[in-house]
mmCIF file of C-alpha atoms and ligand atoms in Angstrom:
data_model
loop_
_atom_site.group_PDB
_atom_site.id
_atom_site.type_symbol
_atom_site.label_atom_id
_atom_site.label_comp_id
_atom_site.label_asym_id
_atom_site.label_seq_id
_atom_site.Cartn_x
_atom_site.Cartn_y
_atom_site.Cartn_z
ATOM 1 C CA MET G 817 52.627 -14.791 61.613
ATOM 2 C CA LYS G 818 52.480 -13.033 64.981
ATOM 3 C CA THR G 819 48.928 -13.218 66.323
ATOM 4 C CA TYR G 820 47.531 -11.135 69.148
ATOM 5 C CA LYS G 821 44.268 -11.801 70.955
ATOM 6 C CA ILE G 822 42.185 -8.689 71.548
ATOM 7 C CA CYS G 823 39.162 -8.682 73.836
ATOM 8 C CA VAL G 824 36.746 -6.263 72.183
ATOM 9 C CA ILE G 825 34.102 -4.595 74.343
ATOM 10 C CA LYS G 826 31.920 -2.317 72.247
ATOM 11 C CA GLY G 827 29.577 -1.367 75.101
ATOM 12 C CA ASP G 828 26.561 0.929 74.878
ATOM 13 C CA GLY G 829 25.425 3.997 72.925
ATOM 14 C CA ILE G 830 27.924 4.938 70.207
ATOM 15 C CA GLY G 831 30.327 2.222 71.450
ATOM 16 C CA PRO G 832 29.551 -0.305 68.677
ATOM 17 C CA GLU G 833 29.757 2.340 65.921
ATOM 18 C CA ILE G 834 33.150 3.728 66.936
ATOM 19 C CA VAL G 835 34.759 0.386 67.775
ATOM 20 C CA ASP G 836 33.798 -0.998 64.340
ATOM 21 C CA GLU G 837 35.827 1.822 62.761
ATOM 22 C CA ALA G 838 38.822 1.216 65.031
ATOM 23 C CA ILE G 839 38.762 -2.421 63.955
ATOM 24 C CA LYS G 840 38.624 -1.391 60.296
ATOM 25 C CA VAL G 841 41.790 0.674 60.787
ATOM 26 C CA LEU G 842 43.519 -1.964 62.930
ATOM 27 C CA ASP G 843 42.867 -4.545 60.224
ATOM 28 C CA ALA G 844 44.453 -2.234 57.661
ATOM 29 C CA VAL G 845 47.654 -1.773 59.707
ATOM 30 C CA SER G 846 47.915 -5.403 60.755
ATOM 31 C CA HIS G 847 47.698 -6.412 57.108
ATOM 32 C CA LYS G 848 50.353 -3.867 56.153
ATOM 33 C CA PHE G 849 52.784 -4.641 58.982
ATOM 34 C CA GLY G 850 52.388 -8.428 58.934
ATOM 35 C CA PHE G 851 50.644 -9.427 62.140
ATOM 36 C CA GLU G 852 47.198 -10.761 62.919
ATOM 37 C CA LEU G 853 44.622 -9.513 65.401
ATOM 38 C CA GLU G 854 42.161 -12.082 66.672
ATOM 39 C CA TYR G 855 39.091 -10.421 68.170
ATOM 40 C CA ASP G 856 37.028 -11.897 70.976
ATOM 41 C CA HIS G 857 33.815 -9.845 71.253
ATOM 42 C CA ARG G 858 32.303 -9.602 74.745
ATOM 43 C CA LEU G 859 29.593 -7.637 76.542
ATOM 44 C CA MET G 860 30.039 -5.099 79.317
ATOM 45 C CA GLY G 861 27.946 -2.223 80.623
ATOM 46 C CA GLY G 862 24.207 -1.761 80.195
ATOM 47 C CA CYS G 863 24.024 -4.255 77.321
ATOM 48 C CA ALA G 864 25.636 -6.896 79.566
ATOM 49 C CA TYR G 865 23.195 -6.129 82.384
ATOM 50 C CA ASP G 866 20.298 -6.672 79.976
ATOM 51 C CA VAL G 867 21.579 -10.146 79.055
ATOM 52 C CA PHE G 868 23.360 -11.390 82.206
ATOM 53 C CA GLY G 869 21.940 -9.181 84.994
ATOM 54 C CA GLU G 870 25.525 -7.994 85.645
ATOM 55 C CA PRO G 871 27.465 -5.097 84.091
ATOM 56 C CA LEU G 872 30.651 -7.194 83.991
ATOM 57 C CA PRO G 873 29.890 -10.888 83.346
ATOM 58 C CA ASP G 874 32.555 -13.400 84.423
ATOM 59 C CA GLU G 875 33.084 -14.522 80.823
ATOM 60 C CA THR G 876 33.995 -10.978 79.780
ATOM 61 C CA LEU G 877 36.515 -10.610 82.583
ATOM 62 C CA GLU G 878 37.972 -14.017 81.763
ATOM 63 C CA SER G 879 38.366 -13.110 78.097
ATOM 64 C CA ALA G 880 40.048 -9.816 79.068
ATOM 65 C CA LEU G 881 42.459 -11.581 81.406
ATOM 66 C CA ASN G 882 43.390 -14.035 78.648
ATOM 67 C CA SER G 883 43.985 -11.406 75.968
ATOM 68 C CA HIS G 884 46.947 -9.240 74.991
ATOM 69 C CA ALA G 885 44.774 -6.123 75.346
ATOM 70 C CA VAL G 886 41.222 -4.865 75.710
ATOM 71 C CA LEU G 887 39.812 -2.523 73.079
ATOM 72 C CA PHE G 888 36.887 -0.726 74.617
ATOM 73 C CA GLY G 889 34.204 1.673 73.336
ATOM 74 C CA ALA G 890 32.042 3.194 76.054
ATOM 75 C CA ILE G 891 29.275 2.211 78.454
ATOM 76 C CA GLY G 892 26.249 3.774 80.098
ATOM 77 C CA GLY G 893 22.906 5.364 79.341
ATOM 78 C CA ALA G 894 19.769 6.713 81.025
ATOM 79 C CA LYS G 895 18.085 3.294 80.822
ATOM 80 C CA TRP G 896 20.430 1.927 83.521
ATOM 81 C CA ASP G 897 20.866 5.070 85.647
ATOM 82 C CA ASN G 898 18.460 4.017 88.398
ATOM 83 C CA LEU G 899 19.875 0.541 89.036
ATOM 84 C CA PRO G 900 21.594 -0.175 92.367
ATOM 85 C CA ARG G 901 25.220 1.059 92.312
ATOM 86 C CA ASP G 902 26.774 -2.409 91.837
ATOM 87 C CA LYS G 903 24.560 -3.135 88.815
ATOM 88 C CA ARG G 904 25.169 0.146 86.994
ATOM 89 C CA PRO G 905 27.345 0.111 83.874
ATOM 90 C CA GLU G 906 30.066 2.249 85.550
ATOM 91 C CA SER G 907 30.541 -0.452 88.228
ATOM 92 C CA GLY G 908 31.539 -2.848 85.456
ATOM 93 C CA LEU G 909 34.193 -0.419 84.261
ATOM 94 C CA LEU G 910 35.612 0.214 87.731
ATOM 95 C CA LYS G 911 35.673 -3.540 88.369
ATOM 96 C CA ILE G 912 37.449 -4.468 85.125
ATOM 97 C CA ARG G 913 40.105 -1.762 85.705
ATOM 98 C CA LYS G 914 40.682 -3.038 89.222
ATOM 99 C CA SER G 915 40.673 -6.733 88.185
ATOM 100 C CA LEU G 916 43.194 -6.117 85.404
ATOM 101 C CA GLY G 917 45.406 -4.094 87.731
ATOM 102 C CA ALA G 918 45.150 -1.153 85.333
ATOM 103 C CA PHE G 919 46.386 1.404 87.842
ATOM 104 C CA ALA G 920 47.745 3.960 85.378
ATOM 105 C CA ASN G 921 45.575 6.011 83.038
ATOM 106 C CA LEU G 922 47.519 7.786 80.316
ATOM 107 C CA ARG G 923 45.744 10.514 78.411
ATOM 108 C CA PRO G 924 47.584 12.438 75.752
ATOM 109 C CA ALA G 925 46.066 15.859 74.999
ATOM 110 C CA VAL G 926 47.452 17.153 71.755
ATOM 111 C CA ILE G 927 46.403 20.045 69.542
ATOM 112 C CA TYR G 928 46.095 19.402 65.812
ATOM 113 C CA ASP G 929 46.992 22.538 63.829
ATOM 114 C CA GLU G 930 44.044 21.940 61.497
ATOM 115 C CA LEU G 931 41.623 21.975 64.434
ATOM 116 C CA ILE G 932 43.190 24.746 66.456
ATOM 117 C CA ASN G 933 40.007 26.805 66.138
ATOM 118 C CA ALA G 934 37.971 23.973 67.657
ATOM 119 C CA SER G 935 39.434 24.891 71.030
ATOM 120 C CA THR G 936 37.429 27.337 73.083
ATOM 121 C CA LEU G 937 40.751 29.001 73.961
ATOM 122 C CA LYS G 938 42.592 31.448 71.691
ATOM 123 C CA SER G 939 44.803 29.791 69.098
ATOM 124 C CA GLU G 940 47.936 31.565 70.387
ATOM 125 C CA VAL G 941 47.297 29.993 73.812
ATOM 126 C CA VAL G 942 46.814 26.431 72.604
ATOM 127 C CA ARG G 943 49.164 26.161 69.624
ATOM 128 C CA ASP G 944 51.670 23.300 70.154
ATOM 129 C CA VAL G 945 49.999 22.034 73.329
ATOM 130 C CA ASP G 946 51.192 18.492 73.990
ATOM 131 C CA ILE G 947 50.322 17.251 77.474
ATOM 132 C CA LEU G 948 50.293 13.754 78.907
ATOM 133 C CA VAL G 949 48.103 13.313 81.980
ATOM 134 C CA VAL G 950 49.141 10.300 84.064
ATOM 135 C CA ARG G 951 46.278 9.579 86.431
ATOM 136 C CA GLU G 952 46.268 6.996 89.236
ATOM 137 C CA LEU G 953 43.252 4.849 88.479
ATOM 138 C CA THR G 954 42.627 2.153 91.050
ATOM 139 C CA GLY G 955 43.083 3.894 94.401
ATOM 140 C CA GLY G 956 42.013 6.997 96.269
ATOM 141 C CA LEU G 957 38.525 8.218 96.944
ATOM 142 C CA TYR G 958 36.739 6.083 94.343
ATOM 143 C CA PHE G 959 37.796 2.823 95.993
ATOM 144 C CA GLY G 960 38.680 3.734 99.608
ATOM 145 C CA GLN G 961 36.945 1.814 102.398
ATOM 146 C CA PRO G 962 34.974 2.480 104.501
ATOM 147 C CA ARG G 963 32.353 4.393 102.540
ATOM 148 C CA GLU G 964 28.754 4.984 103.464
ATOM 149 C CA LYS G 965 25.655 6.981 102.645
ATOM 150 C CA LYS G 966 22.946 7.520 105.242
ATOM 151 C CA ASP G 967 19.928 9.839 105.072
ATOM 152 C CA GLU G 968 21.575 12.695 106.959
ATOM 153 C CA SER G 969 25.267 12.176 106.194
ATOM 154 C CA ALA G 970 27.656 10.351 103.881
ATOM 155 C CA PHE G 971 31.386 9.785 103.674
ATOM 156 C CA ASN G 972 34.158 8.394 101.467
ATOM 157 C CA THR G 973 37.755 7.531 102.289
ATOM 158 C CA MET G 974 40.804 8.766 100.419
ATOM 159 C CA ILE G 975 43.643 6.352 101.081
ATOM 160 C CA TYR G 976 46.952 5.723 99.283
ATOM 161 C CA THR G 977 49.858 3.446 100.104
ATOM 162 C CA LYS G 978 53.494 4.222 99.373
ATOM 163 C CA ALA G 979 53.623 1.318 96.879
ATOM 164 C CA GLU G 980 50.615 2.648 94.945
ATOM 165 C CA ILE G 981 52.244 6.070 94.585
ATOM 166 C CA GLU G 982 55.664 4.693 93.718
ATOM 167 C CA ARG G 983 54.458 2.569 90.791
ATOM 168 C CA ILE G 984 52.449 5.362 89.147
ATOM 169 C CA ALA G 985 55.223 7.921 89.707
ATOM 170 C CA LYS G 986 57.633 5.602 87.865
ATOM 171 C CA ILE G 987 55.270 5.475 84.883
ATOM 172 C CA ALA G 988 55.120 9.289 84.794
ATOM 173 C CA PHE G 989 58.917 9.655 84.945
ATOM 174 C CA GLU G 990 59.475 6.978 82.297
ATOM 175 C CA ALA G 991 57.002 8.760 80.021
ATOM 176 C CA ALA G 992 58.658 12.128 80.685
ATOM 177 C CA LEU G 993 62.037 10.687 79.657
ATOM 178 C CA LYS G 994 60.623 10.123 76.159
ATOM 179 C CA ARG G 995 59.095 13.625 76.048
ATOM 180 C CA ASN G 996 60.168 17.043 77.373
ATOM 181 C CA LYS G 997 61.455 15.664 80.683
ATOM 182 C CA LYS G 998 59.153 17.631 82.960
ATOM 183 C CA VAL G 999 56.820 16.130 85.564
ATOM 184 C CA CYS G 1000 54.335 18.343 87.374
ATOM 185 C CA MET G 1001 52.740 16.535 90.308
ATOM 186 C CA VAL G 1002 49.339 17.940 91.135
ATOM 187 C CA ASP G 1003 47.913 17.624 94.643
ATOM 188 C CA LYS G 1004 46.397 19.451 97.601
ATOM 189 C CA ALA G 1005 49.272 19.043 100.042
ATOM 190 C CA ASN G 1006 48.288 22.163 101.978
ATOM 191 C CA VAL G 1007 45.143 20.340 103.148
ATOM 192 C CA LEU G 1008 45.424 16.572 102.586
ATOM 193 C CA GLU G 1009 47.731 14.074 104.313
ATOM 194 C CA THR G 1010 47.471 11.767 101.290
ATOM 195 C CA SER G 1011 48.946 14.562 99.151
ATOM 196 C CA GLN G 1012 51.806 14.987 101.616
ATOM 197 C CA LEU G 1013 52.650 11.291 101.221
ATOM 198 C CA TRP G 1014 52.437 11.689 97.421
ATOM 199 C CA ARG G 1015 55.039 14.479 97.616
ATOM 200 C CA GLU G 1016 57.416 12.448 99.803
ATOM 201 C CA VAL G 1017 57.227 9.308 97.671
ATOM 202 C CA THR G 1018 57.384 11.115 94.313
ATOM 203 C CA SER G 1019 60.463 13.066 95.470
ATOM 204 C CA GLN G 1020 62.142 9.747 96.287
ATOM 205 C CA VAL G 1021 61.253 8.259 92.870
ATOM 206 C CA ALA G 1022 62.539 11.428 91.176
ATOM 207 C CA LYS G 1023 66.057 10.707 92.493
ATOM 208 C CA ASN G 1024 66.266 7.831 89.991
ATOM 209 C CA TYR G 1025 65.486 10.199 87.113
ATOM 210 C CA PRO G 1026 68.053 13.012 87.349
ATOM 211 C CA ASP G 1027 67.274 14.157 83.790
ATOM 212 C CA VAL G 1028 63.622 14.798 84.586
ATOM 213 C CA SER G 1029 62.566 17.904 86.491
ATOM 214 C CA LEU G 1030 59.858 17.574 89.128
ATOM 215 C CA GLU G 1031 57.632 20.315 90.462
ATOM 216 C CA PHE G 1032 54.540 20.328 92.643
ATOM 217 C CA MET G 1033 51.388 22.305 92.019
ATOM 218 C CA TYR G 1034 48.151 22.599 93.995
ATOM 219 C CA VAL G 1035 45.175 21.281 92.074
ATOM 220 C CA ASP G 1036 43.282 24.592 92.162
ATOM 221 C CA ASN G 1037 46.285 26.342 90.618
ATOM 222 C CA ALA G 1038 46.730 23.547 88.051
ATOM 223 C CA ALA G 1039 43.092 23.871 86.947
ATOM 224 C CA MET G 1040 43.741 27.583 86.408
ATOM 225 C CA GLN G 1041 47.120 27.191 84.662
ATOM 226 C CA LEU G 1042 45.660 24.627 82.245
ATOM 227 C CA VAL G 1043 43.449 27.295 80.712
ATOM 228 C CA ARG G 1044 45.902 30.172 81.245
ATOM 229 C CA ASN G 1045 49.036 28.635 79.749
ATOM 230 C CA PRO G 1046 48.566 24.952 78.847
ATOM 231 C CA ARG G 1047 51.860 24.842 76.930
ATOM 232 C CA TYR G 1048 53.584 25.075 80.310
ATOM 233 C CA PHE G 1049 52.838 21.406 81.013
ATOM 234 C CA ASP G 1050 54.563 18.276 79.769
ATOM 235 C CA VAL G 1051 53.610 15.317 82.025
ATOM 236 C CA ILE G 1052 50.998 15.883 84.735
ATOM 237 C CA LEU G 1053 51.083 13.217 87.440
ATOM 238 C CA THR G 1054 48.130 13.055 89.809
ATOM 239 C CA GLU G 1055 45.834 10.908 91.941
ATOM 240 C CA ASN G 1056 42.507 9.453 90.853
ATOM 241 C CA LEU G 1057 39.938 12.182 91.622
ATOM 242 C CA PHE G 1058 42.082 15.163 90.608
ATOM 243 C CA GLY G 1059 43.141 13.267 87.485
ATOM 244 C CA ASP G 1060 39.545 12.536 86.547
ATOM 245 C CA ILE G 1061 38.768 16.255 86.519
ATOM 246 C CA LEU G 1062 42.037 17.620 85.121
ATOM 247 C CA SER G 1063 42.281 15.106 82.295
ATOM 248 C CA ASP G 1064 38.826 16.189 81.067
ATOM 249 C CA GLU G 1065 39.871 19.817 81.316
ATOM 250 C CA ALA G 1066 43.141 19.150 79.452
ATOM 251 C CA SER G 1067 41.291 17.310 76.716
ATOM 252 C CA MET G 1068 38.634 19.952 76.245
ATOM 253 C CA ILE G 1069 41.216 22.636 75.535
ATOM 254 C CA CYS G 1070 42.054 20.521 72.502
ATOM 255 C CA GLY G 1071 38.576 20.888 71.029
ATOM 256 C CA SER G 1072 36.367 17.898 70.435
ATOM 257 C CA ILE G 1073 36.017 15.166 73.011
ATOM 258 C CA GLY G 1074 35.758 12.780 70.053
ATOM 259 C CA LEU G 1075 39.464 13.041 69.235
ATOM 260 C CA LEU G 1076 41.292 11.919 72.337
ATOM 261 C CA PRO G 1077 42.378 8.388 73.248
ATOM 262 C CA SER G 1078 43.478 6.840 76.523
ATOM 263 C CA ALA G 1079 45.346 3.836 77.835
ATOM 264 C CA SER G 1080 44.667 2.245 81.210
ATOM 265 C CA MET G 1081 47.588 0.014 82.007
ATOM 266 C CA GLY G 1082 50.091 -1.212 84.577
ATOM 267 C CA GLY G 1083 48.858 -4.777 85.083
ATOM 268 C CA LYS G 1084 49.111 -7.791 82.777
ATOM 269 C CA VAL G 1085 46.464 -6.520 80.356
ATOM 270 C CA GLY G 1086 45.690 -2.907 79.495
ATOM 271 C CA ILE G 1087 42.416 -1.256 78.411
ATOM 272 C CA TYR G 1088 42.471 1.106 75.444
ATOM 273 C CA GLU G 1089 39.482 3.418 75.139
ATOM 274 C CA PRO G 1090 38.370 6.877 74.025
ATOM 275 C CA ILE G 1091 38.081 9.456 76.792
ATOM 276 C CA HIS G 1092 34.439 10.183 76.024
ATOM 277 C CA GLY G 1093 31.338 8.325 77.159
ATOM 278 C CA SER G 1094 28.634 6.482 75.249
ATOM 279 C CA ALA G 1095 27.023 9.705 73.908
ATOM 280 C CA PRO G 1096 23.443 8.367 73.941
ATOM 281 C CA ASP G 1097 22.264 11.673 72.426
ATOM 282 C CA ILE G 1098 23.881 10.819 69.082
ATOM 283 C CA ALA G 1099 23.891 6.999 69.169
ATOM 284 C CA GLY G 1100 22.712 5.245 66.022
ATOM 285 C CA GLN G 1101 22.871 8.357 63.855
ATOM 286 C CA GLY G 1102 26.236 7.637 62.214
ATOM 287 C CA ILE G 1103 27.658 11.000 63.282
ATOM 288 C CA ALA G 1104 29.971 10.003 66.148
ATOM 289 C CA ASN G 1105 33.621 10.807 65.677
ATOM 290 C CA PRO G 1106 35.567 7.507 65.679
ATOM 291 C CA ILE G 1107 39.032 9.148 65.869
ATOM 292 C CA ALA G 1108 39.445 8.867 69.665
ATOM 293 C CA THR G 1109 38.800 5.129 69.446
ATOM 294 C CA ILE G 1110 41.003 4.715 66.375
ATOM 295 C CA LEU G 1111 43.834 6.508 68.235
ATOM 296 C CA SER G 1112 43.177 4.304 71.274
ATOM 297 C CA GLY G 1113 43.874 1.405 68.909
ATOM 298 C CA ALA G 1114 47.218 3.062 68.131
ATOM 299 C CA LEU G 1115 48.043 3.310 71.860
ATOM 300 C CA MET G 1116 47.143 -0.379 72.163
ATOM 301 C CA LEU G 1117 49.578 -1.283 69.404
ATOM 302 C CA ARG G 1118 52.321 0.832 71.014
ATOM 303 C CA TYR G 1119 51.971 -0.087 74.685
ATOM 304 C CA ALA G 1120 50.438 -3.568 74.661
ATOM 305 C CA LEU G 1121 51.743 -5.138 71.466
ATOM 306 C CA ASN G 1122 54.982 -3.238 70.921
ATOM 307 C CA GLU G 1123 54.005 -2.579 67.289
ATOM 308 C CA GLU G 1124 55.391 0.960 67.219
ATOM 309 C CA GLU G 1125 55.512 1.317 63.428
ATOM 310 C CA ALA G 1126 51.886 0.303 63.086
ATOM 311 C CA ALA G 1127 50.882 2.674 65.916
ATOM 312 C CA SER G 1128 52.645 5.608 64.245
ATOM 313 C CA ALA G 1129 51.074 4.705 60.909
ATOM 314 C CA ILE G 1130 47.611 5.110 62.447
ATOM 315 C CA GLU G 1131 48.538 8.450 64.020
ATOM 316 C CA GLU G 1132 49.939 9.703 60.704
ATOM 317 C CA ALA G 1133 46.836 8.563 58.819
ATOM 318 C CA VAL G 1134 44.602 10.445 61.283
ATOM 319 C CA LYS G 1135 46.682 13.614 60.855
ATOM 320 C CA LYS G 1136 46.519 13.227 57.077
ATOM 321 C CA ALA G 1137 42.737 12.728 57.079
ATOM 322 C CA LEU G 1138 42.364 15.909 59.129
ATOM 323 C CA SER G 1139 44.802 17.912 57.013
ATOM 324 C CA GLU G 1140 42.944 16.803 53.863
ATOM 325 C CA GLY G 1141 39.775 18.298 55.353
ATOM 326 C CA TYR G 1142 37.788 15.171 56.301
ATOM 327 C CA ARG G 1143 35.557 15.987 59.266
ATOM 328 C CA THR G 1144 32.810 14.317 61.270
ATOM 329 C CA LYS G 1145 29.901 16.500 62.330
ATOM 330 C CA ASP G 1146 31.369 17.475 65.736
ATOM 331 C CA ILE G 1147 34.360 19.154 64.062
ATOM 332 C CA SER G 1148 32.663 20.180 60.816
ATOM 333 C CA ALA G 1149 32.938 23.906 61.586
ATOM 334 C CA TYR G 1150 36.732 23.835 61.215
ATOM 335 C CA ASP G 1151 38.181 23.931 57.679
ATOM 336 C CA ALA G 1152 36.019 21.054 56.467
ATOM 337 C CA LYS G 1153 36.325 19.925 52.852
ATOM 338 C CA GLU G 1154 34.176 16.846 53.277
ATOM 339 C CA ILE G 1155 31.726 15.960 56.050
ATOM 340 C CA CYS G 1156 31.875 12.242 56.818
ATOM 341 C CA THR G 1157 29.733 9.761 58.673
ATOM 342 C CA THR G 1158 31.366 7.644 61.374
ATOM 343 C CA ALA G 1159 31.897 4.784 58.914
ATOM 344 C CA GLU G 1160 33.221 7.061 56.154
ATOM 345 C CA MET G 1161 35.814 8.573 58.498
ATOM 346 C CA GLY G 1162 36.962 5.060 59.454
ATOM 347 C CA SER G 1163 37.249 4.113 55.786
ATOM 348 C CA VAL G 1164 39.194 7.279 54.910
ATOM 349 C CA ILE G 1165 41.719 6.634 57.699
ATOM 350 C CA ALA G 1166 42.000 2.924 56.857
ATOM 351 C CA GLY G 1167 42.516 3.898 53.216
ATOM 352 C CA LEU G 1168 45.366 6.253 54.153
ATOM 353 C CA ILE G 1169 47.294 3.499 55.975
HETATM 354 P P1 LIG L 61 29.684 11.707 76.787
HETATM 355 O O1 LIG L 61 31.158 11.780 76.711
HETATM 356 O O2 LIG L 61 29.058 10.440 76.390
HETATM 357 O O3 LIG L 61 29.040 12.886 75.898
HETATM 358 C C1 LIG L 61 29.298 14.258 76.150
HETATM 359 C C2 LIG L 61 28.994 15.063 74.863
HETATM 360 O O4 LIG L 61 30.022 14.798 73.906
HETATM 361 C C3 LIG L 61 27.684 14.671 74.197
HETATM 362 O O5 LIG L 61 27.091 15.799 73.623
HETATM 363 C C4 LIG L 61 28.104 13.703 73.090
HETATM 364 O O6 LIG L 61 27.231 13.694 71.982
HETATM 365 C C5 LIG L 61 29.465 14.263 72.710
HETATM 366 N N1 LIG L 61 30.363 13.190 72.252
HETATM 367 C C6 LIG L 61 30.936 12.220 73.008
HETATM 368 N N2 LIG L 61 31.671 11.400 72.250
HETATM 369 C C7 LIG L 61 31.570 11.858 70.980
HETATM 370 C C8 LIG L 61 32.106 11.425 69.734
HETATM 371 N N3 LIG L 61 32.898 10.353 69.636
HETATM 372 N N4 LIG L 61 31.786 12.121 68.642
HETATM 373 C C9 LIG L 61 30.998 13.213 68.699
HETATM 374 N N5 LIG L 61 30.469 13.682 69.850
HETATM 375 C C10 LIG L 61 30.743 13.011 70.976
HETATM 376 O O7 LIG L 61 29.315 12.077 78.299
HETATM 377 P P2 LIG L 61 27.890 12.097 79.018
HETATM 378 O O8 LIG L 61 26.830 12.569 78.075
HETATM 379 O O9 LIG L 61 28.117 12.802 80.290
HETATM 380 O O10 LIG L 61 27.615 10.571 79.386
HETATM 381 C C11 LIG L 61 26.814 9.698 78.606
HETATM 382 C C12 LIG L 61 26.927 8.300 79.187
HETATM 383 O O11 LIG L 61 28.273 7.841 79.078
HETATM 384 C C13 LIG L 61 26.586 8.243 80.683
HETATM 385 O O12 LIG L 61 25.844 7.090 80.914
HETATM 386 C C14 LIG L 61 27.941 8.171 81.358
HETATM 387 O O13 LIG L 61 27.890 7.510 82.602
HETATM 388 C C15 LIG L 61 28.724 7.367 80.347
HETATM 389 N N6 LIG L 61 30.189 7.546 80.405
HETATM 390 C C16 LIG L 61 30.926 6.451 80.110
HETATM 391 C C17 LIG L 61 32.306 6.548 80.075
HETATM 392 C C18 LIG L 61 33.087 5.334 79.701
HETATM 393 O O14 LIG L 61 32.505 4.393 79.190
HETATM 394 N N7 LIG L 61 34.393 5.319 79.887
HETATM 395 C C19 LIG L 61 32.929 7.774 80.313
HETATM 396 C C20 LIG L 61 32.133 8.898 80.574
HETATM 397 C C21 LIG L 61 30.751 8.767 80.608
#
């Protein structure tokens, strides 16, 4: 039987609760589709700092590097907020992304008909929204050197190479080929030299994809258009900082933050994680929505393990659970027939596989 090794990082806050449900569902599909998932559980984030004094212990990174994929919950919490920057949970996340070469962050933002009223936008504006944000993840302002903070001033560096832009642009065009064949590259080329290079390189890459249309949009306009007419977008390609902000905006127009998955890939091993954080405010109460993590498991099956049928089965089961009226607390105001705990929602979805 085909066996895949998965490095599982549950993390902090609601991380353990939601990852347990993803595993429940993954076990159901692996059983049904005839493959085995071997889980190697490792620590990262605040919980790793408490044990090892580091947010990303070497043994966790080693396990990730030797796995087919990383399934990740979330990290962080007030307890670790005042540590030096390199000891904070977020540093562990940035380091693992960089070490795995996960330079591309894919975030689908899709509206479920059953939850259309969960969006803060009018239903006629958001119906049929289906956007894929492709965000560059390991370059730009978050990593650029030099960087410095003094008492009276501080600075960061935004730097991109042609090769970094080329490889992420290819991912966006490849994804667009399988969708509505539209790439919108978002930048600030009227002000930033880095954006001008992005335009030049992306235009070159576009020549290899004659079936895909490419347009450019300034980031301020894109932020506006996302709430004005989100259906306009198919694939949004953008650099790290703009992508961080726009992907949150795109996901929020879909309603609950607890529904949306992401894939961080491009290197040998990808990281599959919900878009939300560790939600310390609801941790341990059994009310977190596990769907984003369950759907991240589906992305893992599709992109890392090439188990497309199993991935689609998870996505169908999630849709079915929602259409049958199962809701966690965060989405309970929308056509709920039964309010579920985190574990009950996982069991319902696993049962529908
Ligand atoms: P958050 O995403 O954790 O929570 C924002 C709000 O959404 C909260 O009200 C929370 O209860 C709710 N929420 C989040 N996930 C939910 C779910 N699955 N079901 C129901 N409700 C959910 O963001 P935050 O509060 O700004 O950050 C909390 C901690 O998470 C911080 O330490 C932050 O640094 C960290 N964080 C981690 C990641 C990551 O691990 N990738 C990402 C973002 C934030």
